[in-house]
Coordinates of C-alpha atoms in Angstrom, one line a residue:
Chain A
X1 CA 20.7 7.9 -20.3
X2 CA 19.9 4.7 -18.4
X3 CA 20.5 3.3 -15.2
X4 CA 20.0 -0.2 -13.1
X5 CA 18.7 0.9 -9.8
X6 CA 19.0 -2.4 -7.3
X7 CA 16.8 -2.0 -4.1
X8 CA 18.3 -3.9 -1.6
X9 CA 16.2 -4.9 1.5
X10 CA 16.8 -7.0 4.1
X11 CA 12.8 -7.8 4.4
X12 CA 10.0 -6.7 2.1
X13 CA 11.5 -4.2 -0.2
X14 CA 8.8 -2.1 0.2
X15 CA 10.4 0.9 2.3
X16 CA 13.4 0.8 -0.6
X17 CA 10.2 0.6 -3.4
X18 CA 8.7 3.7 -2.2
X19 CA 11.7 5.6 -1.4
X20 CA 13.1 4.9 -4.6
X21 CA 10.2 6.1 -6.7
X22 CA 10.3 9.2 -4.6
X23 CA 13.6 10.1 -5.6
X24 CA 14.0 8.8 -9.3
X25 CA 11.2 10.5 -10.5
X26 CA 12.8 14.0 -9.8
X27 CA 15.4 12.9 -12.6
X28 CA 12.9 13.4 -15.6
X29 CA 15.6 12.5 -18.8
X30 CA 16.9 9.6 -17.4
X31 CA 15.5 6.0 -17.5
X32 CA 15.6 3.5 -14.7
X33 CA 15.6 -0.3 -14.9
X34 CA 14.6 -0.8 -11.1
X35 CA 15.1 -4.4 -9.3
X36 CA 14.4 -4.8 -6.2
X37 CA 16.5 -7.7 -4.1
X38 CA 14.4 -8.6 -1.1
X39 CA 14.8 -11.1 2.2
X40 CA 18.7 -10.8 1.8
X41 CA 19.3 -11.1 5.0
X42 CA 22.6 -13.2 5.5
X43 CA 26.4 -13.0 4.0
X44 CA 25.7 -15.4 1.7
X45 CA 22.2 -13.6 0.2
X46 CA 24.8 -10.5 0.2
X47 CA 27.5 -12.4 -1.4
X48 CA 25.1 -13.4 -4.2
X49 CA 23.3 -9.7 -4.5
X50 CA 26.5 -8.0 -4.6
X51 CA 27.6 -10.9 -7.6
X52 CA 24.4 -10.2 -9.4
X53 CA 25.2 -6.6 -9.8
X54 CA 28.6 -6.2 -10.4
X55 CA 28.0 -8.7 -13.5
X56 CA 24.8 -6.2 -14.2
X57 CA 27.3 -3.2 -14.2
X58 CA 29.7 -5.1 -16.6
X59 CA 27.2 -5.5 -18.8
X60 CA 26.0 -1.8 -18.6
X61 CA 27.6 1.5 -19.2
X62 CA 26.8 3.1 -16.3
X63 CA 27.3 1.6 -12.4
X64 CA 24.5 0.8 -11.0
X65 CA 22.7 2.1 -8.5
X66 CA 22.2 0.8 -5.3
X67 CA 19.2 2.3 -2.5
X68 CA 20.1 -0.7 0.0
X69 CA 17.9 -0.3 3.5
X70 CA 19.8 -3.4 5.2
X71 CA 20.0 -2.7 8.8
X72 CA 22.5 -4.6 10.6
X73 CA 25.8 -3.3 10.5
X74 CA 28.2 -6.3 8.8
X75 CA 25.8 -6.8 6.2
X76 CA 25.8 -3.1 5.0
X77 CA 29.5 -3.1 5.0
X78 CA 29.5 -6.0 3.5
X79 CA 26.9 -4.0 0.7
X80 CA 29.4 -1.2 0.3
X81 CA 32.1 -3.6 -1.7
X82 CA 29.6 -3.9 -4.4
X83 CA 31.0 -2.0 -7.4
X84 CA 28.1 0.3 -7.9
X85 CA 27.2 3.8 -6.0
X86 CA 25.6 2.9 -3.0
X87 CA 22.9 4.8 -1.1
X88 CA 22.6 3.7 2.4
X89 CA 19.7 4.3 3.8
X90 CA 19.7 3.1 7.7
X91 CA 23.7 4.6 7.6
X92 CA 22.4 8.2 6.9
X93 CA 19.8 8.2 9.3
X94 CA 20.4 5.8 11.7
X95 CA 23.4 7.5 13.0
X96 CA 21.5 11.1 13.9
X97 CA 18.7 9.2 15.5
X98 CA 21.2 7.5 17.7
X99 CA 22.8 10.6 18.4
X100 CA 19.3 12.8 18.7
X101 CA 17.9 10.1 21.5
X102 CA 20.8 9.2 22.7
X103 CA 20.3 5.4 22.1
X104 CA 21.6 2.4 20.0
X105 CA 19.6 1.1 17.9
X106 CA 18.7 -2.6 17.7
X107 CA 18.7 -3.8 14.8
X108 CA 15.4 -5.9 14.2
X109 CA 14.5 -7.1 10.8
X110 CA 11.6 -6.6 9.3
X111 CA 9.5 -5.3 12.2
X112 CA 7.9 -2.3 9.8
X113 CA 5.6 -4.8 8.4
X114 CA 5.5 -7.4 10.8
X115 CA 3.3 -8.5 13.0
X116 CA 4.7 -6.8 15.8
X117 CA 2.1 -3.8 15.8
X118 CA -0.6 -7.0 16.5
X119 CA -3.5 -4.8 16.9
X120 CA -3.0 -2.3 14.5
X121 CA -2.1 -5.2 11.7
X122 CA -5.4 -6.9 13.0
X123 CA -7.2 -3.3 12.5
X124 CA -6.7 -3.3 8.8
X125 CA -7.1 -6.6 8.0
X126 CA -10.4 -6.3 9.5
X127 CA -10.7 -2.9 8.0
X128 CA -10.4 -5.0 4.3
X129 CA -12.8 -7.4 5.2
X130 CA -15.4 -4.3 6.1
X131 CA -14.3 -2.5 2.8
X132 CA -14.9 -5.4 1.0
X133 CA -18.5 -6.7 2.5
X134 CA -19.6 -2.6 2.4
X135 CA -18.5 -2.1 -1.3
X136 CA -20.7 -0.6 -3.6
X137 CA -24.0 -0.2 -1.2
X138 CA -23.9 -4.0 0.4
X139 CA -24.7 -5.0 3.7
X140 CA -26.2 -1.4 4.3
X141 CA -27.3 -1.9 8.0
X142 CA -23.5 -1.8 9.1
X143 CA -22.5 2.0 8.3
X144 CA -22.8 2.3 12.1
X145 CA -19.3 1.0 11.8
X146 CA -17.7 3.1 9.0
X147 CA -15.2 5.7 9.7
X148 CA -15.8 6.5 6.1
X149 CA -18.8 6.2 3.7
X150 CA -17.8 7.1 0.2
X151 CA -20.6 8.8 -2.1
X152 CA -20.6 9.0 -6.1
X153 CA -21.6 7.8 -9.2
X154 CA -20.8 4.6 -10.6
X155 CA -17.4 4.5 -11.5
X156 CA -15.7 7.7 -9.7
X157 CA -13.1 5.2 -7.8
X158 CA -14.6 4.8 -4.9
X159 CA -14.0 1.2 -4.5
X160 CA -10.0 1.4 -4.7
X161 CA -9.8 4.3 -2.4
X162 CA -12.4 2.5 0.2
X163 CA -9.7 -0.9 -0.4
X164 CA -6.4 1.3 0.3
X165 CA -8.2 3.5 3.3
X166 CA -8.4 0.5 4.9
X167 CA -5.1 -1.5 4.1
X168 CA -3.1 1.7 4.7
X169 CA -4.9 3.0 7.7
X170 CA -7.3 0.8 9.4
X171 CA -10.0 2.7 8.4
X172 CA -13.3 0.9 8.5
X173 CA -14.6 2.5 4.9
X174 CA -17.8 1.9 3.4
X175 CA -19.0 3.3 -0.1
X176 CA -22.6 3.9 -1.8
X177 CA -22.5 4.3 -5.5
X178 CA -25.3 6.8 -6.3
X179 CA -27.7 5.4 -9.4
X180 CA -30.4 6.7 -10.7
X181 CA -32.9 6.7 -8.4
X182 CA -31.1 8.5 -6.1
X183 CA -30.1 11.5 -8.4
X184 CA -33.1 11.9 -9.4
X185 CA -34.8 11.9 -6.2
X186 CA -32.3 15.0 -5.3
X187 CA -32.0 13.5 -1.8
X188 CA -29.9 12.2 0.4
X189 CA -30.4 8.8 0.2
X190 CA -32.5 7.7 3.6
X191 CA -29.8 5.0 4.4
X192 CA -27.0 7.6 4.5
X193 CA -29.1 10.2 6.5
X194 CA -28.3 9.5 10.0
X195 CA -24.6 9.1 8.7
X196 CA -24.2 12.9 7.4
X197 CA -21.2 13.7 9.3
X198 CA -19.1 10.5 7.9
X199 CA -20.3 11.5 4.1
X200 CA -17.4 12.0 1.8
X201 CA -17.9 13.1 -2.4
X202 CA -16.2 12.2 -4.7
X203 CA -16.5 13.9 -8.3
X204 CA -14.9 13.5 -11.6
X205 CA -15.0 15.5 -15.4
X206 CA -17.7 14.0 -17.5
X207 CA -15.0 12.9 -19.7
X208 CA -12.7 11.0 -18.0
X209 CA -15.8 9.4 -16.9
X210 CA -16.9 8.7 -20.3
X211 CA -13.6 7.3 -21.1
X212 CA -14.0 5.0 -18.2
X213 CA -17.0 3.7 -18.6
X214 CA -16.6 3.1 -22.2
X215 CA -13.5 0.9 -21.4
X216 CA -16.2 -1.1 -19.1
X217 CA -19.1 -1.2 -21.4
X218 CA -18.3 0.4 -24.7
X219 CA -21.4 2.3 -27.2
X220 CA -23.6 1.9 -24.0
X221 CA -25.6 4.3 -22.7
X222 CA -23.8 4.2 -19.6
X223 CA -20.9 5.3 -21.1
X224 CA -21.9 8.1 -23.2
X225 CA -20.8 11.4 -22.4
X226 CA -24.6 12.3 -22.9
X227 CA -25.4 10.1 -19.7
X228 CA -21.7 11.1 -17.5
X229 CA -22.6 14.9 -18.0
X230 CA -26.3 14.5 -16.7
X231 CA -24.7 12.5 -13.9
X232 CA -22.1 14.7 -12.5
X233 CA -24.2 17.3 -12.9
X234 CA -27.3 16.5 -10.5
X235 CA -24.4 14.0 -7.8
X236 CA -22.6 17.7 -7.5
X237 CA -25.6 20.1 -6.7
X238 CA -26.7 16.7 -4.7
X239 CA -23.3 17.3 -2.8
X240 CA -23.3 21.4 -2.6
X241 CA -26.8 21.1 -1.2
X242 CA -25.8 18.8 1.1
X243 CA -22.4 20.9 2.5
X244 CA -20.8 17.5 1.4
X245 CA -16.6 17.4 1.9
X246 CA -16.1 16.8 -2.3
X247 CA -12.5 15.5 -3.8
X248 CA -12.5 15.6 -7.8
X249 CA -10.9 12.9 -8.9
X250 CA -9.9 13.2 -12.5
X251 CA -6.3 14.1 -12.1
X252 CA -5.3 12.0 -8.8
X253 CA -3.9 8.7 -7.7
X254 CA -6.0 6.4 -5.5
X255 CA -3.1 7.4 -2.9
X256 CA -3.5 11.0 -3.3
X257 CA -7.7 10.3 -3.5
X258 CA -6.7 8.0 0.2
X259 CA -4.6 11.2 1.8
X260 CA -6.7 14.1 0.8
X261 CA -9.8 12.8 2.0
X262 CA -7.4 12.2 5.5
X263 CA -6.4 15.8 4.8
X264 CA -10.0 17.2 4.2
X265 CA -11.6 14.9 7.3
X266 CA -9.3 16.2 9.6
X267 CA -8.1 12.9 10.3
X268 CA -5.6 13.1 12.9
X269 CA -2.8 11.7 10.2
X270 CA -1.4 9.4 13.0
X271 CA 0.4 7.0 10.8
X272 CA -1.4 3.8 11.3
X273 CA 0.8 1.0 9.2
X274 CA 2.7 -0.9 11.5
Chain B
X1 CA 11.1 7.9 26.8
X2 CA 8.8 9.8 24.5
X3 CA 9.6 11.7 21.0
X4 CA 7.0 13.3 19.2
X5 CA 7.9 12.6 15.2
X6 CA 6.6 14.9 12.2
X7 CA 6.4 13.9 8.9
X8 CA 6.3 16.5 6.8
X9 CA 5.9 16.0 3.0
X10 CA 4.7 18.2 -0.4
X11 CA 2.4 15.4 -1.3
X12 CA 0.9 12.1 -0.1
X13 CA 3.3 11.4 3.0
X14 CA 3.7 8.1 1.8
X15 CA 7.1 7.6 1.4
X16 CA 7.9 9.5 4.7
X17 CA 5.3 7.3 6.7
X18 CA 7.1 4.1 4.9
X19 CA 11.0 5.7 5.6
X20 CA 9.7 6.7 9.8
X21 CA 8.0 3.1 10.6
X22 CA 11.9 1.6 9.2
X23 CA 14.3 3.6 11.4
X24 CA 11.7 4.5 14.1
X25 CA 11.2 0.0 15.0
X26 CA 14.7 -0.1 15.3
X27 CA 14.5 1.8 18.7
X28 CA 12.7 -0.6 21.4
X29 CA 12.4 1.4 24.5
X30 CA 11.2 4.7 23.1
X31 CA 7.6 5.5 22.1
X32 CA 6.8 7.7 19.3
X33 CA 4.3 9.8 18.8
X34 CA 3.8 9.8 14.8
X35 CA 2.0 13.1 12.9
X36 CA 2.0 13.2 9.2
X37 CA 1.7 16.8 7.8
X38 CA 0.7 16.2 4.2
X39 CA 0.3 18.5 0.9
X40 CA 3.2 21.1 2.5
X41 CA 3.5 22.6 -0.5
X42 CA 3.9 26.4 -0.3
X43 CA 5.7 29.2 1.9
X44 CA 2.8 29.5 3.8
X45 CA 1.8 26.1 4.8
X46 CA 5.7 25.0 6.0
X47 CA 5.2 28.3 8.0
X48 CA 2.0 26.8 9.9
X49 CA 4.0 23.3 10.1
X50 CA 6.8 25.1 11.9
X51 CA 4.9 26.7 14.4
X52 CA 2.7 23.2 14.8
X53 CA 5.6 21.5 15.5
X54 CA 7.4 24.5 17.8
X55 CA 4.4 24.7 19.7
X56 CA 4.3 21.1 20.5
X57 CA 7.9 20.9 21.3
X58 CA 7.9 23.9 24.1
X59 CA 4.8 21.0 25.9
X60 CA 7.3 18.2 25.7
X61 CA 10.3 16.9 27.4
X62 CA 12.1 16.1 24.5
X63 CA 12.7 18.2 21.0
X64 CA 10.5 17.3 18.2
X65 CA 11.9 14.9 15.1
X66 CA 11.0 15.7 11.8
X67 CA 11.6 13.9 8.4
X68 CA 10.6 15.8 5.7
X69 CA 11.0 14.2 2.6
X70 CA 10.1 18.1 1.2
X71 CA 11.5 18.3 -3.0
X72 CA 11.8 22.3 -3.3
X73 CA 14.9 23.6 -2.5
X74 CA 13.4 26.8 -0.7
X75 CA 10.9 25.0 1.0
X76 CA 13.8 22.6 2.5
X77 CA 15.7 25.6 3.9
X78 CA 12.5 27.2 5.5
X79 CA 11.9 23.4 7.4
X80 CA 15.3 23.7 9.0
X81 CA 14.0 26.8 10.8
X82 CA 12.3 24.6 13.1
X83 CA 12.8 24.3 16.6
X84 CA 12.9 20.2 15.7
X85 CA 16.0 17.7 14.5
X86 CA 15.4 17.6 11.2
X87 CA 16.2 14.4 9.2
X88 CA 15.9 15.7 5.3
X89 CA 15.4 13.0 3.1
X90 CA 15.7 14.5 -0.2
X91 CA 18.4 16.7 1.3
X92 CA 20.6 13.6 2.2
X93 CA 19.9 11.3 -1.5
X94 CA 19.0 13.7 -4.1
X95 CA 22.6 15.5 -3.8
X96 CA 24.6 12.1 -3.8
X97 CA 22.1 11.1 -6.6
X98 CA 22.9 14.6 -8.9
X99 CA 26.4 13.8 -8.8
X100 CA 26.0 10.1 -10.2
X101 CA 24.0 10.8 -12.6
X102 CA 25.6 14.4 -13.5
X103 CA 22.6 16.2 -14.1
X104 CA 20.1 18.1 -11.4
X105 CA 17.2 16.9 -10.1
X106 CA 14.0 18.6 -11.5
X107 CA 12.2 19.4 -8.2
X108 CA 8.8 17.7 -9.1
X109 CA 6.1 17.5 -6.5
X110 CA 4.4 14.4 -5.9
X111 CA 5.3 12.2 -8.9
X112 CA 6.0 9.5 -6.9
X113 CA 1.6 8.8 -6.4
X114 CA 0.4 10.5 -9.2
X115 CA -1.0 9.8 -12.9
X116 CA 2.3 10.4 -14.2
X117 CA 3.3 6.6 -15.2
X118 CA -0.3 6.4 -16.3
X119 CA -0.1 2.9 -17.8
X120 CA 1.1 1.5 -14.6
X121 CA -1.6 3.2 -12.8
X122 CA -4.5 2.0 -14.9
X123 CA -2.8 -1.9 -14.4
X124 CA -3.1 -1.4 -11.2
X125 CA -6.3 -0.2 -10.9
X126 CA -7.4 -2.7 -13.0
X127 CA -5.7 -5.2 -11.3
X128 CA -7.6 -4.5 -8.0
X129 CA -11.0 -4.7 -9.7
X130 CA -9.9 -8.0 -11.1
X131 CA -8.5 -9.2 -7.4
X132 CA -12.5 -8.5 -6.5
X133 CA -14.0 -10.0 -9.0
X134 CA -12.1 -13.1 -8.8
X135 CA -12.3 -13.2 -5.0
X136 CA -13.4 -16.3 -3.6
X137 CA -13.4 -18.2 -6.2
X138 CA -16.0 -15.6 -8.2
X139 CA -15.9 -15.7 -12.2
X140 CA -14.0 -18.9 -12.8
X141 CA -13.7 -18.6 -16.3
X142 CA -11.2 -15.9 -15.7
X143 CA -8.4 -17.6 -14.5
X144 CA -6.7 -17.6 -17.9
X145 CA -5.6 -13.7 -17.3
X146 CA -4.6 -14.3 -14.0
X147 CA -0.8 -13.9 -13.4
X148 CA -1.1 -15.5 -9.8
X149 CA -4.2 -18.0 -8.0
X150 CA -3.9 -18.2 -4.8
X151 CA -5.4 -21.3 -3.0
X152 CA -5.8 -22.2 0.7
X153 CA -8.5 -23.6 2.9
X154 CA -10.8 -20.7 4.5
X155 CA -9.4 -17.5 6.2
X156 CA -5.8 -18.3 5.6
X157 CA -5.4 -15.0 4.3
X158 CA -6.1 -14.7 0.3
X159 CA -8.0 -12.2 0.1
X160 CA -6.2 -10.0 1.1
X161 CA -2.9 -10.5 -0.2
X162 CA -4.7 -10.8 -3.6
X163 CA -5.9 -7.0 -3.4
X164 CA -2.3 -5.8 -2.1
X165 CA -0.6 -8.0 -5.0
X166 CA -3.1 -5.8 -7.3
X167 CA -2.8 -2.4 -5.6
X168 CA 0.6 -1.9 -5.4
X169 CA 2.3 -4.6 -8.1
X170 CA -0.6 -4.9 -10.6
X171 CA -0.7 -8.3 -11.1
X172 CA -3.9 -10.1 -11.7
X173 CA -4.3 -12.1 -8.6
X174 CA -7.2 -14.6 -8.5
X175 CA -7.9 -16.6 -5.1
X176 CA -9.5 -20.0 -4.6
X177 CA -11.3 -21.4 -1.5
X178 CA -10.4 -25.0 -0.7
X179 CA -13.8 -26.3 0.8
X180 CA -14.9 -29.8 2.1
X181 CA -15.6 -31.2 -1.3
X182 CA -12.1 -30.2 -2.3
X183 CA -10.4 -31.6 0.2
X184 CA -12.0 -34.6 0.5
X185 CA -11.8 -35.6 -3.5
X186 CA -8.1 -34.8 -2.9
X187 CA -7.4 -33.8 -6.1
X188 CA -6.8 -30.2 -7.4
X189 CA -10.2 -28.4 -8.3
X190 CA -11.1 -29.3 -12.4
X191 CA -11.6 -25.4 -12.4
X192 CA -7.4 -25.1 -11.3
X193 CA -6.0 -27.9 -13.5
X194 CA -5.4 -26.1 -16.3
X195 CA -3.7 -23.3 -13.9
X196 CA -0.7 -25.3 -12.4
X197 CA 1.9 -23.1 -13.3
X198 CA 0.1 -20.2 -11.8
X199 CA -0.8 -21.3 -8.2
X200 CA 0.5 -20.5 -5.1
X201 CA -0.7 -22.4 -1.6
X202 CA -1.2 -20.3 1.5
X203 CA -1.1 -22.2 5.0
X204 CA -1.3 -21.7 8.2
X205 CA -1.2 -23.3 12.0
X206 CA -4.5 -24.9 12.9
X207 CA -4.6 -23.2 16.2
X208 CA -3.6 -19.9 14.1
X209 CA -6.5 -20.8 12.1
X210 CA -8.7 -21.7 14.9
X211 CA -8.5 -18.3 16.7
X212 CA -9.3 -16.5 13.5
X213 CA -12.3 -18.6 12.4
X214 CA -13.8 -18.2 16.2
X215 CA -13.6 -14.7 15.7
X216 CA -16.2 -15.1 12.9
X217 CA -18.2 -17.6 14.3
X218 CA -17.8 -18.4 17.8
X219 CA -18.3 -21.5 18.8
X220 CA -18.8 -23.4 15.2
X221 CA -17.9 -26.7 14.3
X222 CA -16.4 -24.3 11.4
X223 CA -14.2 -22.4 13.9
X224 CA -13.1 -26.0 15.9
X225 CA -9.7 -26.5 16.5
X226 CA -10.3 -30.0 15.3
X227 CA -12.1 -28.8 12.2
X228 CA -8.8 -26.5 11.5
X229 CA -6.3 -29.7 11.8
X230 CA -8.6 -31.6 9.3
X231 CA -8.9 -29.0 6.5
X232 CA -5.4 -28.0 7.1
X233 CA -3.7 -31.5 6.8
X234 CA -5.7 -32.1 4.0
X235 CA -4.8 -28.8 2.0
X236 CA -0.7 -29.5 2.6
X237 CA -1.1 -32.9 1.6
X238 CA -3.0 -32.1 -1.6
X239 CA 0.1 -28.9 -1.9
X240 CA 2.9 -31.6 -1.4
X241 CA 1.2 -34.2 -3.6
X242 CA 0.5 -31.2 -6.1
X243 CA 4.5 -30.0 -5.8
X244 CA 2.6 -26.7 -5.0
X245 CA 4.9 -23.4 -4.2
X246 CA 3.7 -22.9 -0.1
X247 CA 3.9 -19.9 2.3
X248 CA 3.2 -20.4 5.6
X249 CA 1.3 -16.8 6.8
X250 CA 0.6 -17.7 10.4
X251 CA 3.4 -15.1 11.5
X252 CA 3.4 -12.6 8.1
X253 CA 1.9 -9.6 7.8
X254 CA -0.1 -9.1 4.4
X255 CA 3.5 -6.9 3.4
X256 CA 5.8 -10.2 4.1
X257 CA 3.6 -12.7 2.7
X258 CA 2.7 -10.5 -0.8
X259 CA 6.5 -10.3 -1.8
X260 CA 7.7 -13.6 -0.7
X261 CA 5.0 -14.8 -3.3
X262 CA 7.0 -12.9 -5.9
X263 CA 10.5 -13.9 -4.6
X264 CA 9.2 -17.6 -4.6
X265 CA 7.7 -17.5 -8.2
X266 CA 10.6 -15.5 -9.3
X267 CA 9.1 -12.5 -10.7
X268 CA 10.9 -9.9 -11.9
X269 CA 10.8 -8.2 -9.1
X270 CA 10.3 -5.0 -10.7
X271 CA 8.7 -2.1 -8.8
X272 CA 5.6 -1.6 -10.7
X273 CA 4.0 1.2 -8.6
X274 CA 4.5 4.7 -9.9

């Protein structure tokens, strides 16, 4: 069974995106064709979205789909004479929030990801520019600075997680790939000694390691499963010994990775995206 | 006025975070207080959310708001024994969405971030490696996998809307510094020729510019307002003579200025994340 989904936003498309993936996914037999319709924000961009799927659905045998998170009021009226099943998103929850604080809303496009929230938007860009300079052991002196500093071996994700930390959340995350040297010292690199409490570990099976690396630098020693087992092994007594905060890796998502290390940190989960 | 807002959600929070910043901007006079409670996953932990967010409500004026984007059926019943108004995601689309499609949702925790799409995933990852790598006009030779180059005179934002255009559409996005030489030859980089069809021009207001760049480096001819009206006239008239595809960023988020790139090149549009 297949369906066109249309995401229709009146800004980025990104609130529809998520949402969307969030509730397909529950449907496991079906496949979805998803399209996302964003900055339609006037009759006319209506007019010509609503077009573009009705000729979609003619085409089809199944009506689309529409999750449309349009805001003001004519517009998602407007949406509703789109032959398609429609999901209104600010209509179902919009309403009770009026109700709950007693308010009108006012509609405002676009503000989730605007600059509105100035200092928080100026927080993680900064915070990218800090993961970016503090990737992979650079510019050492500056952990002073880091909310975060990462610890494993080469190639247990901590760059991506250290990237999305920071665009998500304005964390300032730094990360220090542990080589050689270091695991075989069995120490606490010195650098990262005064820094103890900021330490987070992350871990991953030998193999999936192995099969990552190999994609990098195939038949190398690196890569060979030989080389990931003695790896992992002496990083996670390094991080037992240590009382280190350890997240394995081998199964997750760089956003499940980003929120369980918020989880584990006791972060106070204050939603920091504007 | 004041509301104290949980999210509550089985996996990441993501989605929930994303749905509360859409409906909670539309309300200008009242400040929220946002808490994500994430990984909710079992009778127990809703149990410990529900007396978190009773406690808090008997401190405060005003009843708690919850939006739980919770999947298990039980779970969802348990939430609505909070002392909160409750806003149930799932509850309110999954239903309309079972009928549609004539078949029941397969509850499904945390899909949405996880490995499940794998393909996708690795893209992505691999796509944000790729945005670092080819940051700054680092590896040139690489341009011919890139699906976007983004060029623009320094600190008009590249970087990082490259590493969001990886993360969460994984596309190959390569970015290109315009710098004195470039500007003053007046022709498109040798390096870029060959790239036409692939470029995309970021501006921005000199004084925009300015105040950014004196961040950096206070007080540099670098940072100079009148240094920031040279390079920047210079870049738009090599974008107009070049019939470059331009976004001005000086008032977009990283968010706003990542998807009107892909509504101005026309892609597909296609949510990519999983």
């Amino acid at each position: 069974m297949k369906y066109m989904v249309y995401l229709v936003s009146d800004s980025t498309g990104i609130t529809a995106e998520r949402l969307a993936q969030s509730l397909l996914t529950q449907f496991h037999d079906v496949s979805f064709d998803i399209r996302t319709l964003r900055y339609v924000d006037t009759v006319e961009k209506v007019t010509a979205a609503c077009r573009q799927i009705n000729e979609s659905g003619q085409q089809a045998k199944n009506k689309p789909i529409v999750i449309s998170t349009l805001v003001d009021g004519q517009l998602r009226a407007q949406m509703q004479q789109a032959d398609a099943h429609i999901l209104d998103v600010m209509g179902a929850f919009l309403t009770p929030l009026e109700e709950i604080i007693g308010q009108q809303a006012t509609p405002s496009v676009g503000l989730t990801h605007g600059q509105g929230a100035q200092d928080t938007y100026k927080q993680r860009m900064d915070a990218v520019t800090y993961a970016l300079l503090h990737d992979d052991g650079g510019v050492l002196s500056h952990y002073d600075r880091a909310d975060i500093v990462l610890i494993g071996v080469s190639r247990s994700g901590k760059t991506p997680t250290s990237v999305y930390l920071a665009m998500q959340y304005g964390l300032y995350v730094a990360n220090y790939p542990l080589v050689e040297d270091d695991l075989n010292s069995g120490e606490l690199p010195a650098v990262l000694q005064p820094h103890h409490d900021k330490l987070f570990a992350l871990t991953i099976l030998p193999e999936r390691l192995h099969n990552i690396r190999e994609e990098r630098r195939p038949g190398s020693t690196y890569a060979s499963l030989a080389q990931c087992q003695h790896e992992v092994r002496q990083a996670e007594a390094l991080f037992r010994r240590q009382r280190l905060q350890v997240c394995d890796v081998s199964r997750l998502s760089v956003e499940e990775i980003a929120t369980r290390i918020l989880q584990q940190l006791g972060f106070p989960s204050r939603a920091l995206h504007p």
